[in-house]
mmCIF file with all atom_site columns, C-alpha atoms in Angstrom:
data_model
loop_
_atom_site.group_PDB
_atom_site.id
_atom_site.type_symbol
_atom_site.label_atom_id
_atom_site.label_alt_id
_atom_site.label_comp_id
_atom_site.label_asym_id
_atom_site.label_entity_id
_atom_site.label_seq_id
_atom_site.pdbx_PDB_ins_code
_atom_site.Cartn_x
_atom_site.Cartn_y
_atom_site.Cartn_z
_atom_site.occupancy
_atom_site.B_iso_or_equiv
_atom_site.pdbx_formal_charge
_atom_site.auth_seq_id
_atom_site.auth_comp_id
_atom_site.auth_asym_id
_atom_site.auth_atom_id
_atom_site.pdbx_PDB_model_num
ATOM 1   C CA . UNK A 1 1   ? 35.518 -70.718 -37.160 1.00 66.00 ? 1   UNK A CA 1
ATOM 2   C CA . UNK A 1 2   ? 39.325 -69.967 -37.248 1.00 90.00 ? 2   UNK A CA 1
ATOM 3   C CA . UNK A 1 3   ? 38.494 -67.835 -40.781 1.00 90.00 ? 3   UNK A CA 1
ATOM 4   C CA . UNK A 1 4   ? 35.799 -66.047 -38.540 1.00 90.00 ? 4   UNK A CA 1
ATOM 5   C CA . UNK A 1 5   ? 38.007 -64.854 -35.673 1.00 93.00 ? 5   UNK A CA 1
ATOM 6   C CA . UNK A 1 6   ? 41.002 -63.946 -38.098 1.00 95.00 ? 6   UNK A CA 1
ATOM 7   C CA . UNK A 1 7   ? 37.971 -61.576 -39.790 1.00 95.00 ? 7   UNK A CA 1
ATOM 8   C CA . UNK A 1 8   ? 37.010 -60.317 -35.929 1.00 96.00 ? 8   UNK A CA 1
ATOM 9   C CA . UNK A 1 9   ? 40.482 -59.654 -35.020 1.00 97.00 ? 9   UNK A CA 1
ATOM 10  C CA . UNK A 1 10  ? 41.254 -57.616 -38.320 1.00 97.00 ? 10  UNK A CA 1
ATOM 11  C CA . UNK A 1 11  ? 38.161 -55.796 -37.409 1.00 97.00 ? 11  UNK A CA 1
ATOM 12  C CA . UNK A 1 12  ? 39.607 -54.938 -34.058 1.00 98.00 ? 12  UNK A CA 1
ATOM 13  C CA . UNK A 1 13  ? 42.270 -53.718 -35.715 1.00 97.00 ? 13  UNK A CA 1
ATOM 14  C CA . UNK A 1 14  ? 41.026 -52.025 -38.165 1.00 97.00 ? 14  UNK A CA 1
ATOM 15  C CA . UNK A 1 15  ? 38.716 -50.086 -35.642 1.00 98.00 ? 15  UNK A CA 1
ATOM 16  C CA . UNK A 1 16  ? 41.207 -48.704 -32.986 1.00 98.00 ? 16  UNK A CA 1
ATOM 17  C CA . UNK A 1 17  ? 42.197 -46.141 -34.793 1.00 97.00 ? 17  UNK A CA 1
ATOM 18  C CA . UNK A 1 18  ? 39.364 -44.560 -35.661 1.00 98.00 ? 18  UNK A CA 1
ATOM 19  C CA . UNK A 1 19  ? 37.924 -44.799 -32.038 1.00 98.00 ? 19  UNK A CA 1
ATOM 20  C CA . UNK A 1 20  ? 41.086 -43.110 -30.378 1.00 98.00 ? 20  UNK A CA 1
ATOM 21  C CA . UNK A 1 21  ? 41.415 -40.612 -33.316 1.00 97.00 ? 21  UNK A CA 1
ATOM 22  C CA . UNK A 1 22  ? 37.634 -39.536 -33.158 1.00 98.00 ? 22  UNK A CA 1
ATOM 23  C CA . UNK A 1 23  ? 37.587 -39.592 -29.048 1.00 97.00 ? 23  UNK A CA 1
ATOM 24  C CA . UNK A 1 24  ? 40.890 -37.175 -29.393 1.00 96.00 ? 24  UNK A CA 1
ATOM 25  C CA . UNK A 1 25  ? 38.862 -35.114 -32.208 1.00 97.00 ? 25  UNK A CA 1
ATOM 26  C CA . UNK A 1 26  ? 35.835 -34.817 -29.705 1.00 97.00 ? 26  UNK A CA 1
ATOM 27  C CA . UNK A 1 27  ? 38.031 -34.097 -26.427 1.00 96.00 ? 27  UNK A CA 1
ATOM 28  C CA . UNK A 1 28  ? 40.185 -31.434 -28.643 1.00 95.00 ? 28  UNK A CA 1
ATOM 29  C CA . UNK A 1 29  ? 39.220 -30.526 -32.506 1.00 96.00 ? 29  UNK A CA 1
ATOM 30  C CA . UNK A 1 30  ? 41.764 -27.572 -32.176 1.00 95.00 ? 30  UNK A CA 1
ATOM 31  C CA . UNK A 1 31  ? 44.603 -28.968 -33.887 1.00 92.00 ? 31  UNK A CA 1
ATOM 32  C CA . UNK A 1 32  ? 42.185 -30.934 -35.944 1.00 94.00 ? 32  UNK A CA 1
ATOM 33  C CA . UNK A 1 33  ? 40.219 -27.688 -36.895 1.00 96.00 ? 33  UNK A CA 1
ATOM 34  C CA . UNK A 1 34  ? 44.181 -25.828 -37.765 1.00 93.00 ? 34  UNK A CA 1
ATOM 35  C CA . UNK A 1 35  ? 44.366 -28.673 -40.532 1.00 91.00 ? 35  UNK A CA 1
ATOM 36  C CA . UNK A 1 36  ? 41.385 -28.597 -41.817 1.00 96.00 ? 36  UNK A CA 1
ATOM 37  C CA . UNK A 1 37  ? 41.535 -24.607 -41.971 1.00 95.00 ? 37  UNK A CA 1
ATOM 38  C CA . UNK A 1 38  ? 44.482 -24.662 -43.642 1.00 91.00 ? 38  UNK A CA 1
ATOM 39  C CA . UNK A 1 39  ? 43.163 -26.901 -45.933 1.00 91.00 ? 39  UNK A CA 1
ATOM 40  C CA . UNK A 1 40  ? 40.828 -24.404 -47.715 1.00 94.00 ? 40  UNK A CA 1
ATOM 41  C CA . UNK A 1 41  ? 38.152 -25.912 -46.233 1.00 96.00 ? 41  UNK A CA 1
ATOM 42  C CA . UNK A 1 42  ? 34.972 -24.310 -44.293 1.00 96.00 ? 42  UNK A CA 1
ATOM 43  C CA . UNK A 1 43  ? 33.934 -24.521 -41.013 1.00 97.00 ? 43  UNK A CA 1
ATOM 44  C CA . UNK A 1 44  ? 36.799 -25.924 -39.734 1.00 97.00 ? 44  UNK A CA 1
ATOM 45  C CA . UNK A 1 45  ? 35.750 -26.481 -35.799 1.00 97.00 ? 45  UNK A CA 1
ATOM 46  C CA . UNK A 1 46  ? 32.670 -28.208 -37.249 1.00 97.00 ? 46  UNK A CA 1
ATOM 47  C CA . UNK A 1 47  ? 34.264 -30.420 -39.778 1.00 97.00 ? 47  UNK A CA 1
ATOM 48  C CA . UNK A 1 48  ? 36.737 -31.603 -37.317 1.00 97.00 ? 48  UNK A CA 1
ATOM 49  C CA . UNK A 1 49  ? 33.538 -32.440 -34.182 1.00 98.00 ? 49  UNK A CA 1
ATOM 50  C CA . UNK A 1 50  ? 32.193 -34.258 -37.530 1.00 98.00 ? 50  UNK A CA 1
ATOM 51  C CA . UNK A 1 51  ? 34.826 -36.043 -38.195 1.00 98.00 ? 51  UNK A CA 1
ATOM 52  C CA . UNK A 1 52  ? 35.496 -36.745 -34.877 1.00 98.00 ? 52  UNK A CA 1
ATOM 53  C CA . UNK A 1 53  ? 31.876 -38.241 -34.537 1.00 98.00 ? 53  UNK A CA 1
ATOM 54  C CA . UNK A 1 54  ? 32.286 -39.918 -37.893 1.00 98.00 ? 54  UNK A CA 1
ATOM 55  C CA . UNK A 1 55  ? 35.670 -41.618 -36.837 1.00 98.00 ? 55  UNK A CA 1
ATOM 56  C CA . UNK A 1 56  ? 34.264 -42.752 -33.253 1.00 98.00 ? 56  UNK A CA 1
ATOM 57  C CA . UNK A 1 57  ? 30.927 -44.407 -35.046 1.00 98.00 ? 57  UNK A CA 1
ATOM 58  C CA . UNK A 1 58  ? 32.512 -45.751 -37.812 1.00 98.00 ? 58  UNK A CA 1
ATOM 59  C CA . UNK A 1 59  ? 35.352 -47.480 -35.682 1.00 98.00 ? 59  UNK A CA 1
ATOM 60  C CA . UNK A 1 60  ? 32.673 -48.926 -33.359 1.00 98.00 ? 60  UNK A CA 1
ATOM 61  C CA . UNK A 1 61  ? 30.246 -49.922 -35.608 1.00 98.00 ? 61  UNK A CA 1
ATOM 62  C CA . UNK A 1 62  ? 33.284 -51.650 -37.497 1.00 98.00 ? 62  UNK A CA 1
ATOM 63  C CA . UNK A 1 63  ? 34.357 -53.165 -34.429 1.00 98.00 ? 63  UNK A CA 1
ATOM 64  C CA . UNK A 1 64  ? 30.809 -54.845 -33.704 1.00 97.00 ? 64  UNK A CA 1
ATOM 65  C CA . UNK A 1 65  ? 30.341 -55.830 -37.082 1.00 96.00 ? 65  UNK A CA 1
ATOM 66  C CA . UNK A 1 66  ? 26.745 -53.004 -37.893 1.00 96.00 ? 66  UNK A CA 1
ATOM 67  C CA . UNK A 1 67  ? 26.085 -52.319 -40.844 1.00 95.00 ? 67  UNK A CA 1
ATOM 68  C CA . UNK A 1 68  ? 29.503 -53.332 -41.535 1.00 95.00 ? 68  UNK A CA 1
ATOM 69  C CA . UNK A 1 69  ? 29.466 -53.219 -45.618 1.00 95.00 ? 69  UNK A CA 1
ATOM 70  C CA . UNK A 1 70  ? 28.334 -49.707 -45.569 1.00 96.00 ? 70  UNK A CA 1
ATOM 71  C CA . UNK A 1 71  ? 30.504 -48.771 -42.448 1.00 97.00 ? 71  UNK A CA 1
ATOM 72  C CA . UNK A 1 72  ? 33.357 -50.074 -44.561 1.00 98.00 ? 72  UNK A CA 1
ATOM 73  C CA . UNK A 1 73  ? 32.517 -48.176 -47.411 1.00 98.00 ? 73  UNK A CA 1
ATOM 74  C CA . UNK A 1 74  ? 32.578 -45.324 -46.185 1.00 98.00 ? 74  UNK A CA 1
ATOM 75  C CA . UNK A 1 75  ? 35.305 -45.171 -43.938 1.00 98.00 ? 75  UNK A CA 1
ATOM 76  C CA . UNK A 1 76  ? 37.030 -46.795 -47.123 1.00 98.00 ? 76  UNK A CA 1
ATOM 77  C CA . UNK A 1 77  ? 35.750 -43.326 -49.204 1.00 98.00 ? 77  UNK A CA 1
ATOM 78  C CA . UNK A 1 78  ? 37.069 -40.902 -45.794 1.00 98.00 ? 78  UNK A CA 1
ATOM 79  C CA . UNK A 1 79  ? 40.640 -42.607 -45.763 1.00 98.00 ? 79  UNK A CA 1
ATOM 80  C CA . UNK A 1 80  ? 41.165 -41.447 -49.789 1.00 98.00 ? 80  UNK A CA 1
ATOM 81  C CA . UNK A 1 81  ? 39.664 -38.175 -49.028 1.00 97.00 ? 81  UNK A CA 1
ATOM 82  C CA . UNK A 1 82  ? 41.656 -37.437 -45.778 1.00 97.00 ? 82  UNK A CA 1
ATOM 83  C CA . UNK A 1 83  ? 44.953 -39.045 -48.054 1.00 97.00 ? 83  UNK A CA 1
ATOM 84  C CA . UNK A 1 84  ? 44.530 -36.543 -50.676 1.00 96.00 ? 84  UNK A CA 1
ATOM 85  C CA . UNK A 1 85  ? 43.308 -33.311 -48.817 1.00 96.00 ? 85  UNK A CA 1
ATOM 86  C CA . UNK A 1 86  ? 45.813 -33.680 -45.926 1.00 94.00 ? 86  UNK A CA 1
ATOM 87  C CA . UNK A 1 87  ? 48.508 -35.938 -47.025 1.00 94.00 ? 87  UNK A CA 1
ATOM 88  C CA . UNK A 1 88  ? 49.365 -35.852 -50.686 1.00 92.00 ? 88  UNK A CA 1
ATOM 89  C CA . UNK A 1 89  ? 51.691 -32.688 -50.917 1.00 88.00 ? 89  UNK A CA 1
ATOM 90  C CA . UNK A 1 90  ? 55.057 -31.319 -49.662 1.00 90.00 ? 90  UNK A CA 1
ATOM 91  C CA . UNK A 1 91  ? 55.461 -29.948 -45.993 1.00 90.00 ? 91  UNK A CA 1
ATOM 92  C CA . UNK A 1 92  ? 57.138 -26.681 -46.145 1.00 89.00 ? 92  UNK A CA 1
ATOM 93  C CA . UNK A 1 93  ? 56.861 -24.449 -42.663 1.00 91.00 ? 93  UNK A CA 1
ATOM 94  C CA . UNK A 1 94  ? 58.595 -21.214 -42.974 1.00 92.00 ? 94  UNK A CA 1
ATOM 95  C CA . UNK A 1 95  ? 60.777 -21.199 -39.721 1.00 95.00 ? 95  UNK A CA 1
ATOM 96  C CA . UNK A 1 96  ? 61.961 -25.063 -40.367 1.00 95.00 ? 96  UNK A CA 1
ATOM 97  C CA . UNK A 1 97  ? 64.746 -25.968 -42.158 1.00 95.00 ? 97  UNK A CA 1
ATOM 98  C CA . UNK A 1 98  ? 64.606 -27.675 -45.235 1.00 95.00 ? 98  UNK A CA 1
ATOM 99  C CA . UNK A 1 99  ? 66.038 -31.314 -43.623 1.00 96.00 ? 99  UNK A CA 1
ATOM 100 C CA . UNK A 1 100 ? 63.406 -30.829 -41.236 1.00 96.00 ? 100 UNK A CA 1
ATOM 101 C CA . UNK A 1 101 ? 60.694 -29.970 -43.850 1.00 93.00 ? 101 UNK A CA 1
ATOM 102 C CA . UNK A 1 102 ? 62.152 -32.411 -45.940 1.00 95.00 ? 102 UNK A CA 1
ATOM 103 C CA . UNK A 1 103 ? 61.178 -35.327 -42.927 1.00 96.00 ? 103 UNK A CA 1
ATOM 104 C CA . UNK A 1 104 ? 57.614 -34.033 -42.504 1.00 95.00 ? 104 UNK A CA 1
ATOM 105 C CA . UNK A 1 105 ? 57.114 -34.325 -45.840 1.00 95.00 ? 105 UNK A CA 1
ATOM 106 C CA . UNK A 1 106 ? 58.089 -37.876 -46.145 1.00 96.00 ? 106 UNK A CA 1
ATOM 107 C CA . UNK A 1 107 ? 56.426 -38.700 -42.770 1.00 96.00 ? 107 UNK A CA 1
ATOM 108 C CA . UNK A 1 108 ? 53.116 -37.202 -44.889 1.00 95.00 ? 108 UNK A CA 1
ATOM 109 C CA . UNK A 1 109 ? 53.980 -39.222 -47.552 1.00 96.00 ? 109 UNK A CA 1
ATOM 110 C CA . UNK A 1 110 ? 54.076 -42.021 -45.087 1.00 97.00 ? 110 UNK A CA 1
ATOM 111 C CA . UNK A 1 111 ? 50.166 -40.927 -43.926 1.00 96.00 ? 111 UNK A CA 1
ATOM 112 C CA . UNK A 1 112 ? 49.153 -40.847 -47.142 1.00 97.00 ? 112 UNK A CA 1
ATOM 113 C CA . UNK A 1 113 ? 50.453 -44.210 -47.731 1.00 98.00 ? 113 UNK A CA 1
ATOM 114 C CA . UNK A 1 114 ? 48.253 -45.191 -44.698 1.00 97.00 ? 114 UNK A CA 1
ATOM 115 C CA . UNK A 1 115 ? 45.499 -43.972 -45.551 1.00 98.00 ? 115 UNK A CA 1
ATOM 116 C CA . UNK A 1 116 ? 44.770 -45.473 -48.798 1.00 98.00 ? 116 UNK A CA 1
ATOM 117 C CA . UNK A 1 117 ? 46.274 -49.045 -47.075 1.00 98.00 ? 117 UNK A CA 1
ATOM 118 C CA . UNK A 1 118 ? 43.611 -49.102 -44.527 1.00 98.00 ? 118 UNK A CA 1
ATOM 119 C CA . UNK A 1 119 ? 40.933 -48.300 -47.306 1.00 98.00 ? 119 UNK A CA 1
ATOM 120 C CA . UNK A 1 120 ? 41.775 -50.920 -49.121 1.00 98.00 ? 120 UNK A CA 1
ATOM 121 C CA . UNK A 1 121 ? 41.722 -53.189 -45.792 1.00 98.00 ? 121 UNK A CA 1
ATOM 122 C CA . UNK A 1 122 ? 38.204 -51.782 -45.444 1.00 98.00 ? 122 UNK A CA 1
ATOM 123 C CA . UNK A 1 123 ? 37.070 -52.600 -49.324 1.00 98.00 ? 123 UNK A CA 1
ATOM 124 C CA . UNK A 1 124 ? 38.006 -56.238 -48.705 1.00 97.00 ? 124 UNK A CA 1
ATOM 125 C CA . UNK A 1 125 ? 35.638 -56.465 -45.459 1.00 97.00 ? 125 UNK A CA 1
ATOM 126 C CA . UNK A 1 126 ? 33.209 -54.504 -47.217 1.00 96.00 ? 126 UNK A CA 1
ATOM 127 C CA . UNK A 1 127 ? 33.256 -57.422 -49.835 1.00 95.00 ? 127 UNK A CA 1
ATOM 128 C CA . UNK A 1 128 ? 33.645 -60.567 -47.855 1.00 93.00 ? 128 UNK A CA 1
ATOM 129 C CA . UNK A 1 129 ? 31.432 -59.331 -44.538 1.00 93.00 ? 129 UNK A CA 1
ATOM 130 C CA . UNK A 1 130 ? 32.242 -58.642 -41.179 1.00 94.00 ? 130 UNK A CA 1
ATOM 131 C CA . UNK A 1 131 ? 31.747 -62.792 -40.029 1.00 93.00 ? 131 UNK A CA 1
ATOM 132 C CA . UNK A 1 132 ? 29.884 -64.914 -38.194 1.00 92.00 ? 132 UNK A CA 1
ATOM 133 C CA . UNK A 1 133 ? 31.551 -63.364 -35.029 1.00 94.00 ? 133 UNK A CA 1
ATOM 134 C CA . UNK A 1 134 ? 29.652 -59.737 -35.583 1.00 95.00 ? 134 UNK A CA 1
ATOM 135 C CA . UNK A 1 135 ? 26.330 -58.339 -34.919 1.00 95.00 ? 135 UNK A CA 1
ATOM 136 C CA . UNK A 1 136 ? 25.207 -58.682 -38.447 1.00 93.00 ? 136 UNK A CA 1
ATOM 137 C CA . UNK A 1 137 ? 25.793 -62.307 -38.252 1.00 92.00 ? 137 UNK A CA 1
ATOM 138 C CA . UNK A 1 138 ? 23.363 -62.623 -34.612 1.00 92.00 ? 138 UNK A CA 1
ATOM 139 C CA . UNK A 1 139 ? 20.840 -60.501 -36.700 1.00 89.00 ? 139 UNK A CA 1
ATOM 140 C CA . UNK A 1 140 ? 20.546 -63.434 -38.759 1.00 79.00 ? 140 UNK A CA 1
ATOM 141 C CA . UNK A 1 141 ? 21.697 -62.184 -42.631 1.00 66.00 ? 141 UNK A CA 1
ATOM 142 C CA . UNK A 1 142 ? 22.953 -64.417 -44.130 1.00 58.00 ? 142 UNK A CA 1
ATOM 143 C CA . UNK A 1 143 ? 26.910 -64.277 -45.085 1.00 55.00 ? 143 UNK A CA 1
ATOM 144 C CA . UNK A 1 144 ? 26.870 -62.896 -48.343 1.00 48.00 ? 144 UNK A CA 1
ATOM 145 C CA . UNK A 1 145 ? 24.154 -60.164 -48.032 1.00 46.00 ? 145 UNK A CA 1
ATOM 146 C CA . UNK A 1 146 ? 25.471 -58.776 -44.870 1.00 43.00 ? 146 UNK A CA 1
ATOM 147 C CA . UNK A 1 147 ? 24.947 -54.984 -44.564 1.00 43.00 ? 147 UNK A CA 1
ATOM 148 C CA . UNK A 1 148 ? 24.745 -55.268 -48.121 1.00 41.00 ? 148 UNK A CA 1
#
């Protein structure tokens, strides 16, 4: 049991997160929707109410324990992508100066960091299960095929 609410509380964990930071996508994509833009990529409001809605699912289905191998998965896969699209390069704003471009780039290199930390965190529960303490476990799979 002690194994199973160590598992539930690094679920928690893992999950708040990606509820606030897909609530604050929802309630305000703009600065969300800047990023992406400047990104290269399209459809930059509607990538960022996606990824809002992906963030808020994921962290709650996560946080339940649904589905929670494939959740994992693929909020494993979106913390590389958002690492490498958003995080992997040098800050360099025009009107800062280069100490203060010089600490947003190592705070990004910080994000980056974070992002591919938390997918790992999210292969390992996609490989050992969400526990007995999770909705998978009350729908009766047993432990090792778990939202396999």
């Amino acid at each position: 049991m002690q194994q199973n609410a160590v598992v539930l509380v690094g679920r928690i964990l893992l999950s708040i997160i990606f509820i606030m930071s897909g609530f604050s996508k929802l309630t305000d994509a703009g600065s969300t929707a800047g990023m992406i833009a400047n990104a290269g990529l399209p459809a930059a409001t509607a990538l960022a109410y996606l990824a809002g809605l992906f963030e808020l699912i994921g962290g709650l289905v996560i946080l339940v324990g649904f589905q929670t191998r494939i959740a994992a998965y693929l909020l494993a896969a979106f913390c590389v992508f958002t690492a490498f699209v958003f995080h992997s390069g040098p800050i360099n704003v025009p009107t800062f100066s280069p100490e203060a471009n010089g600490m947003l780039s190592m705070f990004n290199q910080i994000m980056m960091m974070k992002n591919i930390t938390i997918a790992g965190g999210f292969l390992v529960l996609a490989a050992f299960g969400p526990g007995s303490i999770s909705v998978d476990a009350r729908r009766g799979l047993p432990a090792n095929v778990r939202s396999a």
